[in-house]
mmCIF file of C-alpha atoms in Angstrom:
data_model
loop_
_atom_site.group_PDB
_atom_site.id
_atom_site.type_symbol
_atom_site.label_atom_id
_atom_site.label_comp_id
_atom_site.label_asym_id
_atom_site.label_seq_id
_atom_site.Cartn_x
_atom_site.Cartn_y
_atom_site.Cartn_z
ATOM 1 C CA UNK T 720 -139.640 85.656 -92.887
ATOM 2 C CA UNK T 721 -135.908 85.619 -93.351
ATOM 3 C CA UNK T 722 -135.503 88.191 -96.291
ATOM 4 C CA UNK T 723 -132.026 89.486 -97.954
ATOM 5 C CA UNK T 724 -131.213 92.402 -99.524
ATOM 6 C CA UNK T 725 -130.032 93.955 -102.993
ATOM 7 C CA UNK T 726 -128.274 97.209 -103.365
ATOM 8 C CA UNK T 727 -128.251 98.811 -107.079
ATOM 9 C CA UNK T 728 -126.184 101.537 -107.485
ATOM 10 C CA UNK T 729 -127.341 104.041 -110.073
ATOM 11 C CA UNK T 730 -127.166 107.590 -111.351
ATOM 12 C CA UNK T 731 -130.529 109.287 -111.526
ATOM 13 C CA UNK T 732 -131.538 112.563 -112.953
ATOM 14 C CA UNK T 733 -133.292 114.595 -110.845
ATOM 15 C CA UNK T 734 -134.888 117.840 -111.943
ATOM 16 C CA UNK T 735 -131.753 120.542 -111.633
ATOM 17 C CA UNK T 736 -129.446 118.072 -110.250
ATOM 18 C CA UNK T 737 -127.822 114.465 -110.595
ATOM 19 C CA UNK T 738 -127.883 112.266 -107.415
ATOM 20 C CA UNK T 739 -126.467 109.235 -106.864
ATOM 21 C CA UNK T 740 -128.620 106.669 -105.219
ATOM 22 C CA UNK T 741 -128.995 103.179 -103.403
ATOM 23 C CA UNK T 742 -132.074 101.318 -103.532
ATOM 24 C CA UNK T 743 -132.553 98.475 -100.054
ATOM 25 C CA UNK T 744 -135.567 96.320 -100.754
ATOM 26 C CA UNK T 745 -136.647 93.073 -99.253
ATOM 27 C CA UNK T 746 -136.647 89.929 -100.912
ATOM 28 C CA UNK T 747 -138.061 86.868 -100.926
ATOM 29 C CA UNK T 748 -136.735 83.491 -99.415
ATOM 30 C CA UNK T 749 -134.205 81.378 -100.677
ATOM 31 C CA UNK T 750 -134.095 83.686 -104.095
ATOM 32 C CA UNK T 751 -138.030 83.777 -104.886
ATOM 33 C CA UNK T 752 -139.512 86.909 -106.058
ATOM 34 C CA UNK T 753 -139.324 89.966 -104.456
ATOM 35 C CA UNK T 754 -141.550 90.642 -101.543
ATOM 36 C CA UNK T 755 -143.864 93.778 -102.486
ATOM 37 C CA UNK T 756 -142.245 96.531 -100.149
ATOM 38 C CA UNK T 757 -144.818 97.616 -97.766
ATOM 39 C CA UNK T 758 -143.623 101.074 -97.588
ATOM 40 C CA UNK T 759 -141.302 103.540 -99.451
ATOM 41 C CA UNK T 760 -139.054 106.212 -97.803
ATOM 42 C CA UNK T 761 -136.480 108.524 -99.328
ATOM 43 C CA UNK T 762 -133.338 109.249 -97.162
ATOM 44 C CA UNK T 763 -131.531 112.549 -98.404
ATOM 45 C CA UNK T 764 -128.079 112.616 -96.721
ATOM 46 C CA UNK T 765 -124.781 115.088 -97.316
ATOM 47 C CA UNK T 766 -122.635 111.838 -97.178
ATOM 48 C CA UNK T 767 -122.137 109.368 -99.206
ATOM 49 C CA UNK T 768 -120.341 105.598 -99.386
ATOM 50 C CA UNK T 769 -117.081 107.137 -99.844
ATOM 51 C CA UNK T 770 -116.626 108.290 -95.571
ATOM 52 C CA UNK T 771 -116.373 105.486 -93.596
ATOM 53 C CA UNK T 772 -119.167 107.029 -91.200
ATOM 54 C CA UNK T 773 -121.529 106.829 -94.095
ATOM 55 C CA UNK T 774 -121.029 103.668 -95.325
ATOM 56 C CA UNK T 775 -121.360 102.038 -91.585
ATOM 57 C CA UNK T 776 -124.726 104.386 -92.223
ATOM 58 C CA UNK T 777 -125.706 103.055 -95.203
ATOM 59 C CA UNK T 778 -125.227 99.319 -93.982
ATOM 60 C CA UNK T 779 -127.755 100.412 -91.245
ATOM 61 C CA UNK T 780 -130.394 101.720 -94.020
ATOM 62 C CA UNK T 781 -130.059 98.375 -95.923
ATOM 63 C CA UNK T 782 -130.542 95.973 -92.631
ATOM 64 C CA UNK T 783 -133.622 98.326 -91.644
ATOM 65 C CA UNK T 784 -134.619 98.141 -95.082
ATOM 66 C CA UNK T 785 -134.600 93.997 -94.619
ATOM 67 C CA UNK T 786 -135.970 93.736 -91.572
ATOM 68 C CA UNK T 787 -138.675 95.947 -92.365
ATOM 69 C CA UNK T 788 -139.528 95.194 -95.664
ATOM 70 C CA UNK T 789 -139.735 98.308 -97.228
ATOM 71 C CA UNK T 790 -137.763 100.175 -100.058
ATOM 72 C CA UNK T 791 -134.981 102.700 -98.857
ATOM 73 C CA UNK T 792 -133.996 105.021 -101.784
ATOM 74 C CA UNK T 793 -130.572 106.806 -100.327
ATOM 75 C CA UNK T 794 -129.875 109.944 -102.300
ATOM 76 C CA UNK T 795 -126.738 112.021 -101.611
ATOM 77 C CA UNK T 796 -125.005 114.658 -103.521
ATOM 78 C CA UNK T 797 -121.883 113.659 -105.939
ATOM 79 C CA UNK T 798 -119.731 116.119 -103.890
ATOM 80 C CA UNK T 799 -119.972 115.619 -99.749
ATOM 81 C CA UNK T 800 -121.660 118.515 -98.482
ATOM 82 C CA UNK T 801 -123.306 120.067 -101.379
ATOM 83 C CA UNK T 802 -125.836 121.996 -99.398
ATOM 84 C CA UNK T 803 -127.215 123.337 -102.500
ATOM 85 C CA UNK T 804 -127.400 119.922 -104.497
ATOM 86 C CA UNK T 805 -129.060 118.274 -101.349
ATOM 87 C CA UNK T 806 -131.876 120.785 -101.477
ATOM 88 C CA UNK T 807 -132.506 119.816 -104.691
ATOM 89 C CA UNK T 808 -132.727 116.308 -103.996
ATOM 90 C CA UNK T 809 -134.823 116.755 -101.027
ATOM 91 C CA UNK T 810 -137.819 118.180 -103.441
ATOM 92 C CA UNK T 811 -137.399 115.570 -106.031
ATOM 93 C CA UNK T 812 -137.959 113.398 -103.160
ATOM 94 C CA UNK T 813 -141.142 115.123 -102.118
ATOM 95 C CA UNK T 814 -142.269 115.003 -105.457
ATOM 96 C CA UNK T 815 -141.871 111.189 -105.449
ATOM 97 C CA UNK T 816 -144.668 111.074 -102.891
ATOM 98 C CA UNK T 817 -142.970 108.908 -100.620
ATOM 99 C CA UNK T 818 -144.183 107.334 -97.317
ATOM 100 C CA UNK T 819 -141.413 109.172 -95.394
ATOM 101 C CA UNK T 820 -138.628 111.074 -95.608
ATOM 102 C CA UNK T 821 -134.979 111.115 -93.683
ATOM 103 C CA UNK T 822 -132.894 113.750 -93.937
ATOM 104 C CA UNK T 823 -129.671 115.936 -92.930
ATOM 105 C CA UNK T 824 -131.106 119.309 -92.183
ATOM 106 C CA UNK T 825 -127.652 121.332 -93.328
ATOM 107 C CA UNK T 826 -128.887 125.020 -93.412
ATOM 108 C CA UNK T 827 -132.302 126.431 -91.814
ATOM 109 C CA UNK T 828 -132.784 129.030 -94.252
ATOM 110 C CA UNK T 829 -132.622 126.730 -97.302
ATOM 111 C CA UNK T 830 -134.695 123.469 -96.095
ATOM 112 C CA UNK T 831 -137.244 125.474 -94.522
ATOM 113 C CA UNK T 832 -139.537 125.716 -97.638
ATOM 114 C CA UNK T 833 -138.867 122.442 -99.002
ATOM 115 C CA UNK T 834 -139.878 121.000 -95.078
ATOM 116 C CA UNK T 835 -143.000 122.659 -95.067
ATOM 117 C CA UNK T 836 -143.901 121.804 -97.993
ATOM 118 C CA UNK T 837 -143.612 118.143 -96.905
ATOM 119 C CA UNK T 838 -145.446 118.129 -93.441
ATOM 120 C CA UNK T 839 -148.251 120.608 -95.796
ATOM 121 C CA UNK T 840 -148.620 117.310 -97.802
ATOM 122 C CA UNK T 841 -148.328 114.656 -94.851
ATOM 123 C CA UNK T 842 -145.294 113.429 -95.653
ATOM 124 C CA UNK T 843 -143.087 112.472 -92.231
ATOM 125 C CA UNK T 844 -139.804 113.573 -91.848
ATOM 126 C CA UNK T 845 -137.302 111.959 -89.852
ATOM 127 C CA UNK T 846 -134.226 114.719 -89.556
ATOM 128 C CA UNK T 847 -130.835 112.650 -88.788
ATOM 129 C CA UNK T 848 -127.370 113.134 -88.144
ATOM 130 C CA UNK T 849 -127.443 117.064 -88.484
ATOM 131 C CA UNK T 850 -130.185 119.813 -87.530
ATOM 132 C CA UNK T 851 -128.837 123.368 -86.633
ATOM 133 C CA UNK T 852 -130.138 123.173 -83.185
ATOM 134 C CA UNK T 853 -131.162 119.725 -81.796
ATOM 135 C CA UNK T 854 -132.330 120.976 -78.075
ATOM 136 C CA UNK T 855 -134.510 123.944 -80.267
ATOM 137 C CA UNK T 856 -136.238 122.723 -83.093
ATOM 138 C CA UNK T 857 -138.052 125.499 -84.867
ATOM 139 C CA UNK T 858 -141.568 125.492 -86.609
ATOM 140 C CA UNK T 859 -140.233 126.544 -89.730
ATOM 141 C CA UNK T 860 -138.068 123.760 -90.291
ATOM 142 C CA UNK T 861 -140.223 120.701 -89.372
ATOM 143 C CA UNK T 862 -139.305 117.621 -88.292
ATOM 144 C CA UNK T 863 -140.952 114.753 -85.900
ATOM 145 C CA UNK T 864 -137.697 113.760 -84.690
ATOM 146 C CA UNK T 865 -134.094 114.054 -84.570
ATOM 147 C CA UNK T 866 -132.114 111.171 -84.216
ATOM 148 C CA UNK T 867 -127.959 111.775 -83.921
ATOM 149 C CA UNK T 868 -125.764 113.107 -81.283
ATOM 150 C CA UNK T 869 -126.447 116.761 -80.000
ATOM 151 C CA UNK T 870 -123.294 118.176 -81.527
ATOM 152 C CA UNK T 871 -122.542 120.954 -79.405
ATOM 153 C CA UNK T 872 -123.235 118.509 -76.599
ATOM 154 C CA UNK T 873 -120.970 116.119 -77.838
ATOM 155 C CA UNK T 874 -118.207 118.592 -78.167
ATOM 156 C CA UNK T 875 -118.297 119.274 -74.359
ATOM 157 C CA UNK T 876 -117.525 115.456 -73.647
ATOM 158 C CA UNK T 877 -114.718 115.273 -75.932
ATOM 159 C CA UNK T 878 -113.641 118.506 -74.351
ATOM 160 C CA UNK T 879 -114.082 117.234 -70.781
ATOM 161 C CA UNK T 880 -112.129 114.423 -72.208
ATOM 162 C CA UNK T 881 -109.749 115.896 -73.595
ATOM 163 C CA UNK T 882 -108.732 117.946 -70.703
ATOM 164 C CA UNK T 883 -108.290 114.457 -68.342
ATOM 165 C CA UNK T 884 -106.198 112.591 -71.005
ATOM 166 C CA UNK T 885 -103.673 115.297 -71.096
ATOM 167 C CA UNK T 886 -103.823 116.801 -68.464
ATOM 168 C CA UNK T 887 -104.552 120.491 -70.008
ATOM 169 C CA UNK T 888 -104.298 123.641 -67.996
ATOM 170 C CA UNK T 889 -104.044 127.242 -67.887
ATOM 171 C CA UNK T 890 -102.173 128.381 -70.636
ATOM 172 C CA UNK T 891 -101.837 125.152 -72.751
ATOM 173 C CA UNK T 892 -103.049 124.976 -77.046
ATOM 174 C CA UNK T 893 -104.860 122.559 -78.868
ATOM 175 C CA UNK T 894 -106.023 122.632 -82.247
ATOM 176 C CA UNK T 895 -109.299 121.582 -83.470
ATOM 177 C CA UNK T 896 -109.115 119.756 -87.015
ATOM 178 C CA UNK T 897 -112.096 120.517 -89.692
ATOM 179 C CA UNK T 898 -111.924 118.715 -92.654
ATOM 180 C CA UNK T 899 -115.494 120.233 -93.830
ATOM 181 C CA UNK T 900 -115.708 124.068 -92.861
ATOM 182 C CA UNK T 901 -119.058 124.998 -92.962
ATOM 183 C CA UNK T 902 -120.753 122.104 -91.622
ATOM 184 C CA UNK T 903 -123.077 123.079 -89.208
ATOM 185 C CA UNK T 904 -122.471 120.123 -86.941
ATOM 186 C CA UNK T 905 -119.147 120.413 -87.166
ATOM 187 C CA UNK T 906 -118.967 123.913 -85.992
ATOM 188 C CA UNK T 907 -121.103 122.695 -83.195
ATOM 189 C CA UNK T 908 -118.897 120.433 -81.656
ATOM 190 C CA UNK T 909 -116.132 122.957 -82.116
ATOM 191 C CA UNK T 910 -118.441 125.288 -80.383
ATOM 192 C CA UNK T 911 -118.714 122.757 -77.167
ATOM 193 C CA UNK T 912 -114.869 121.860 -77.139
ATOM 194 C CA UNK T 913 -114.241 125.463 -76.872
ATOM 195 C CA UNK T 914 -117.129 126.077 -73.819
ATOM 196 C CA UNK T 915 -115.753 123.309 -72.198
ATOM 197 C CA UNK T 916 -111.755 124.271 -72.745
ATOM 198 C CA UNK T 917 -112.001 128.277 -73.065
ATOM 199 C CA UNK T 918 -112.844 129.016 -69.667
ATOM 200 C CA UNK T 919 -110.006 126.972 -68.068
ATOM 201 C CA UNK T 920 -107.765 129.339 -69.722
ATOM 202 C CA UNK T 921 -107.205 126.379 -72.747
ATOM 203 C CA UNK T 922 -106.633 128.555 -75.979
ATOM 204 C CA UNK T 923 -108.483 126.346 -78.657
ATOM 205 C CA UNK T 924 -107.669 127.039 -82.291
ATOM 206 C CA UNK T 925 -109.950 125.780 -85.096
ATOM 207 C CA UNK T 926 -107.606 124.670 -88.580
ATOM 208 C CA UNK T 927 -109.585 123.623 -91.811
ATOM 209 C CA UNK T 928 -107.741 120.888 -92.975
ATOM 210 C CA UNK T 929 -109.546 119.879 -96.519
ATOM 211 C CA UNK T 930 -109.579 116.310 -97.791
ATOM 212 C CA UNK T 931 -106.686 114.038 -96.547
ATOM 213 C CA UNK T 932 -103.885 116.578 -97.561
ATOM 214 C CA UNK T 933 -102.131 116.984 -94.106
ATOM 215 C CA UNK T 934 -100.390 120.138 -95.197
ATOM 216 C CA UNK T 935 -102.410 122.156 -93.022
ATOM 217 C CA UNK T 936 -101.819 120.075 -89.649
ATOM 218 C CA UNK T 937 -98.093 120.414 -90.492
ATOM 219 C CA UNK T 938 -98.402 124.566 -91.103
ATOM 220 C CA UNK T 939 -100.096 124.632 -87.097
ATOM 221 C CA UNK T 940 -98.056 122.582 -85.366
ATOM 222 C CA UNK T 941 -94.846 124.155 -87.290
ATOM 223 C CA UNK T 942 -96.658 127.643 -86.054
ATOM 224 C CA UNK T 943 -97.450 126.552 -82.544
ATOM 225 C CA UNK T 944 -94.898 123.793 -81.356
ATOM 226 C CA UNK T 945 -96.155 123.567 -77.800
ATOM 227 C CA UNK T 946 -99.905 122.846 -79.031
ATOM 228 C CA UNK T 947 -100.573 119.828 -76.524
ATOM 229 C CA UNK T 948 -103.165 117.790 -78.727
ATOM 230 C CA UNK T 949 -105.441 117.718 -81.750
ATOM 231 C CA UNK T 950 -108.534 117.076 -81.324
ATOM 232 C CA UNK T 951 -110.306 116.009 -85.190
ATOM 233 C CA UNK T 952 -113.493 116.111 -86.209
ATOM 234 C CA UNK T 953 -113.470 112.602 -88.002
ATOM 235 C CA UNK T 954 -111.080 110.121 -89.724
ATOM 236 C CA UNK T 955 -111.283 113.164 -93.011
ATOM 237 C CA UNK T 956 -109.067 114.771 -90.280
ATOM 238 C CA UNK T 957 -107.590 112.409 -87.928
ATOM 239 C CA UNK T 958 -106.464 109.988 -90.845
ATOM 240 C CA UNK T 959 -104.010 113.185 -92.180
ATOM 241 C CA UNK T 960 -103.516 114.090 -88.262
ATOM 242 C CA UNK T 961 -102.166 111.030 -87.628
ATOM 243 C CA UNK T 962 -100.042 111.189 -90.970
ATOM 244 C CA UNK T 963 -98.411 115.159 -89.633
ATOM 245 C CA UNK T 964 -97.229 112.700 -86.014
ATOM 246 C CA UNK T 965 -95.859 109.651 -87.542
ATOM 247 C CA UNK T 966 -93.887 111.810 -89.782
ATOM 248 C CA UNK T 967 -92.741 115.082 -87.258
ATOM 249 C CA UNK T 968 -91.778 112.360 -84.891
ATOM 250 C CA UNK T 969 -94.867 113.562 -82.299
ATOM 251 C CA UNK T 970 -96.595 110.380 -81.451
ATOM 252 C CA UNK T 971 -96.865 110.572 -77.710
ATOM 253 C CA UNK T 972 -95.704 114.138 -77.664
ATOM 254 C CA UNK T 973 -98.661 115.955 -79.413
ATOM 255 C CA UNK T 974 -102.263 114.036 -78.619
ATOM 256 C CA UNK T 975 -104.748 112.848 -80.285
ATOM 257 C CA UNK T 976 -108.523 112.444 -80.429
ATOM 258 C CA UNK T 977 -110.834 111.226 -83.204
ATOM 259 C CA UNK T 978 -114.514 111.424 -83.981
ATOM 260 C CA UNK T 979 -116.496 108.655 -85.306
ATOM 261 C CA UNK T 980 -114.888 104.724 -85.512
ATOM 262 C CA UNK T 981 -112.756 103.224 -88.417
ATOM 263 C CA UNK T 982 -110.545 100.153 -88.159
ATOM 264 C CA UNK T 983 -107.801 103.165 -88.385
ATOM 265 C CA UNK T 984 -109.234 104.498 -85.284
ATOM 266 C CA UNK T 985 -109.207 100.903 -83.598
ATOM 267 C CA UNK T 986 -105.524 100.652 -84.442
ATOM 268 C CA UNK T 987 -104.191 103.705 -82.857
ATOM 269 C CA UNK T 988 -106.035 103.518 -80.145
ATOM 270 C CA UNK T 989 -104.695 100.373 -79.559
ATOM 271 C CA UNK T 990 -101.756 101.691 -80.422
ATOM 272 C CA UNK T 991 -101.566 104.722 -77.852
ATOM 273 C CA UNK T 992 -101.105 107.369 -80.464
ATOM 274 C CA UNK T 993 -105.043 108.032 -80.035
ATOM 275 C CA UNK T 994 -106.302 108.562 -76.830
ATOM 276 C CA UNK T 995 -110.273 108.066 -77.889
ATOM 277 C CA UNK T 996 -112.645 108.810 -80.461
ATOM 278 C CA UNK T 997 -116.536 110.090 -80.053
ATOM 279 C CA UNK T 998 -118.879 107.817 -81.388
ATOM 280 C CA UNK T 999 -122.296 109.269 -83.377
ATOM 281 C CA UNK T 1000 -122.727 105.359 -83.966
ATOM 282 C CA UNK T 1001 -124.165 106.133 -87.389
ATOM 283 C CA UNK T 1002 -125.138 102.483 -88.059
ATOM 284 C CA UNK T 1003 -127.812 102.957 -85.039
ATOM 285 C CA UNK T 1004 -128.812 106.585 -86.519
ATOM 286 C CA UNK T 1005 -129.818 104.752 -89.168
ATOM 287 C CA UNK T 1006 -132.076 102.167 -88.081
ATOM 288 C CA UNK T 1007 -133.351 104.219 -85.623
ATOM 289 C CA UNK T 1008 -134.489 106.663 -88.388
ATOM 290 C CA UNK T 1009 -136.146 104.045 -90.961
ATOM 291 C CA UNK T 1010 -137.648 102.221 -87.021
ATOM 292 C CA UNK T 1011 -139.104 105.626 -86.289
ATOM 293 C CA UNK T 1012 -140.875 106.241 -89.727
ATOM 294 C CA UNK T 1013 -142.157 103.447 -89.897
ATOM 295 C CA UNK T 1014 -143.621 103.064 -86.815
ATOM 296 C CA UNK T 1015 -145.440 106.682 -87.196
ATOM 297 C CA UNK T 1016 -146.330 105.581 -90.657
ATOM 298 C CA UNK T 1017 -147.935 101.859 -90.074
ATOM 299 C CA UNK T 1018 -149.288 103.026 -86.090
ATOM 300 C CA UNK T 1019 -149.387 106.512 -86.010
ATOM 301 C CA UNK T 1020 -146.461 106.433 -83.435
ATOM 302 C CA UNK T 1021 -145.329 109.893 -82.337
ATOM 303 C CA UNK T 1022 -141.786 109.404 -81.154
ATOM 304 C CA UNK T 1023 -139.576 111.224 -78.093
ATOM 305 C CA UNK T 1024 -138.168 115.030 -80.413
ATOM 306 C CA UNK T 1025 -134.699 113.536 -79.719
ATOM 307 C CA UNK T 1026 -132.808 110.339 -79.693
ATOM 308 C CA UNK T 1027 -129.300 111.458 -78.817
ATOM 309 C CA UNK T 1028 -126.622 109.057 -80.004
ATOM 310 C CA UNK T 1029 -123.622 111.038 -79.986
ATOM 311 C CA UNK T 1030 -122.027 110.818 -76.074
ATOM 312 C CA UNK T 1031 -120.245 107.826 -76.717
ATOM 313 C CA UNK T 1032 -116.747 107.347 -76.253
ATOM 314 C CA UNK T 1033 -114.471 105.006 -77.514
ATOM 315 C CA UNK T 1034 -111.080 104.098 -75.734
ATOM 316 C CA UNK T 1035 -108.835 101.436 -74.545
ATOM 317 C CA UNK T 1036 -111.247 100.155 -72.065
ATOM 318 C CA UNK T 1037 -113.773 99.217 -74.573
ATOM 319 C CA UNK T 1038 -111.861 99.414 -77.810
ATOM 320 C CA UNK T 1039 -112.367 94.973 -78.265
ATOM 321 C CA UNK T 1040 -116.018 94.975 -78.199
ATOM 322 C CA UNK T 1041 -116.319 98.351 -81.034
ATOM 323 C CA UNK T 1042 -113.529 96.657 -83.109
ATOM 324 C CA UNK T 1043 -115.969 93.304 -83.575
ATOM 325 C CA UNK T 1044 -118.727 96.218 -84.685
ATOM 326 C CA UNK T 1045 -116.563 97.907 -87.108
ATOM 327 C CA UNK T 1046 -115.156 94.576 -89.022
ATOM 328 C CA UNK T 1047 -119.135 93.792 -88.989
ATOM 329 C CA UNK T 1048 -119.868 97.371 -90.435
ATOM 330 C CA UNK T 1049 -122.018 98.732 -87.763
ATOM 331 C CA UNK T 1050 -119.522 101.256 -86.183
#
């Protein structure tokens, strides 16, 4: 049965904390009443609607959600990253008894409790996105799958990549962009650039460059004038990358690489001022998570410990058939 779906955007209060939700239900046909979800799942994410990443996420949750029939209840914290906040929200959402749980696993030492407390009451969890270590899950932070890229992984590729699209050698600079210092997965892939670059005598500098303020990319580049690309860890940090060339007059001189997809991205590829951009294909994370729970919630399924959907790459050769994917919001 053909069913559509209804987002409501509202503020709830959670014990300790305020969280700002989306509810995806099924409804009925043509209008009718609303289908009685079969299931109910909480997703607890570090991201919200305001990243481009998230919001190609969030599309995913709302088309599982459909398909499905069952209610997804997205909670994330008003500020991006808010390991604290997130916590929080991850034991109201035990508390609400759900049917399953997906979630961002941001630090070990603070989800461990509120994880076992969730497999102690037979609650599924579903990590996504980010775990500190996808390869080495540990008992004290369970989980019956991860589904996202292996960052570290992931970081190697772009590394590997990065080193054939300019050509980078023995004594050659690039700076890595971080527009969220801290974040676990983001250190990861910086981690993997590095083991891939490092030994080939590639000096690889990490820069926190907050929000979209490109002061930061201007300060390197003004320190280090030969740096030969930056590589960014998504458009938070290629969007003011791209911002430090047009304006310094370095398109084509300095590169570029992005992580994750935005029409942005499409257009400089295009363009030639990016030379690719990694791909965590967040819309598939998504479905893939709400697929997997309820699968091992309606048949008991017990799925593979990692679907890795981070090693794409997206360039010139394959930049048409993303670009229909981002204008229909599944990036």
């Amino acid at each position: 049965m053909r069913k559509r779906v209804f987002l409501i955007l509202t503020v709830l209060l959670f014990s300790f904390a305020t969280a700002v939700s989306i509810y995806a239900t099924g409804q009925g046909e043509k209008g009718g009443a609303p289908s009685k979800p079969e299931y109910t799942f909480y997703f607890v994410s570090h991201g919200g609607p305001g990243d481009p990443y998230w919001q190609a996420f969030i599309n995913g949750v709302n088309d599982a959600a459909k398909s499905l029939n069952v209610k997804i209840v997205y909670v994330y914290p008003q500020k991006q990253g808010d390991v604290n906040e997130l916590i929080k929200q991850l034991n109201s959402a035990i508390a609400a008894k759900p049917d399953g749980i997906g979630v961002t696993v941001d630090d070990e030492q603070g989800f461990s409790a509120p994880l076992l407390d969730a497999k102690k009451q037979g609650i599924p969890v579903v990590a996504f996105d980010t775990v500190p270590d996808p390869s080495n899950p540990k008992p004290t932070i369970p989980y019956i799958c991860y589904v996202g890229e292996d960052s570290f992984s992931a970081g190697q590729e772009v590394g590997r990549g990065a080193m054939d699209a300019f050509k980078l050698a023995s004594g050659d600079r690039v700076g890595v962009l971080n527009h969220e210092a801290g974040n676990i997965s983001l250190t990861l892939r910086y981690n993997g650039i590095k083991d891939v670059l490092a030994p080939k005598g590639v000096t690889v500098d990490q820069v926190s460059i907050p929000g979209d303020d490109p002061a930061q990319g201007q300060n390197y580049l003004a320190k280090y004038p030969g740096t030969k690309a930056l590589l960014t860890m998504g458009p938070d940090s290629y969007l003011p990358a791209s911002k430090v060339l047009e304006n310094g007059n370095l398109v084509g001189k300095v590169g570029l690489v992005g992580w994750d997809i935005t029409k942005e991205a499409i257009t400089m590829i295009k363009s030639g001022e990016m030379a690719f951009t990694a791909n965590e294909q967040p819309y598939y994370i998504a479905t893939t998570a709400a697929y997997l729970l309820y699968m091992n919630k309606k048949y008991h399924f017990d799925p593979q410990p990692i679907f890795n959907t981070g090693l794409g790459k997206v360039d010139k050769s394959n930049i048409d058939a993303w670009a229909d994917l981002v204008k229909a919001g599944k990036g």
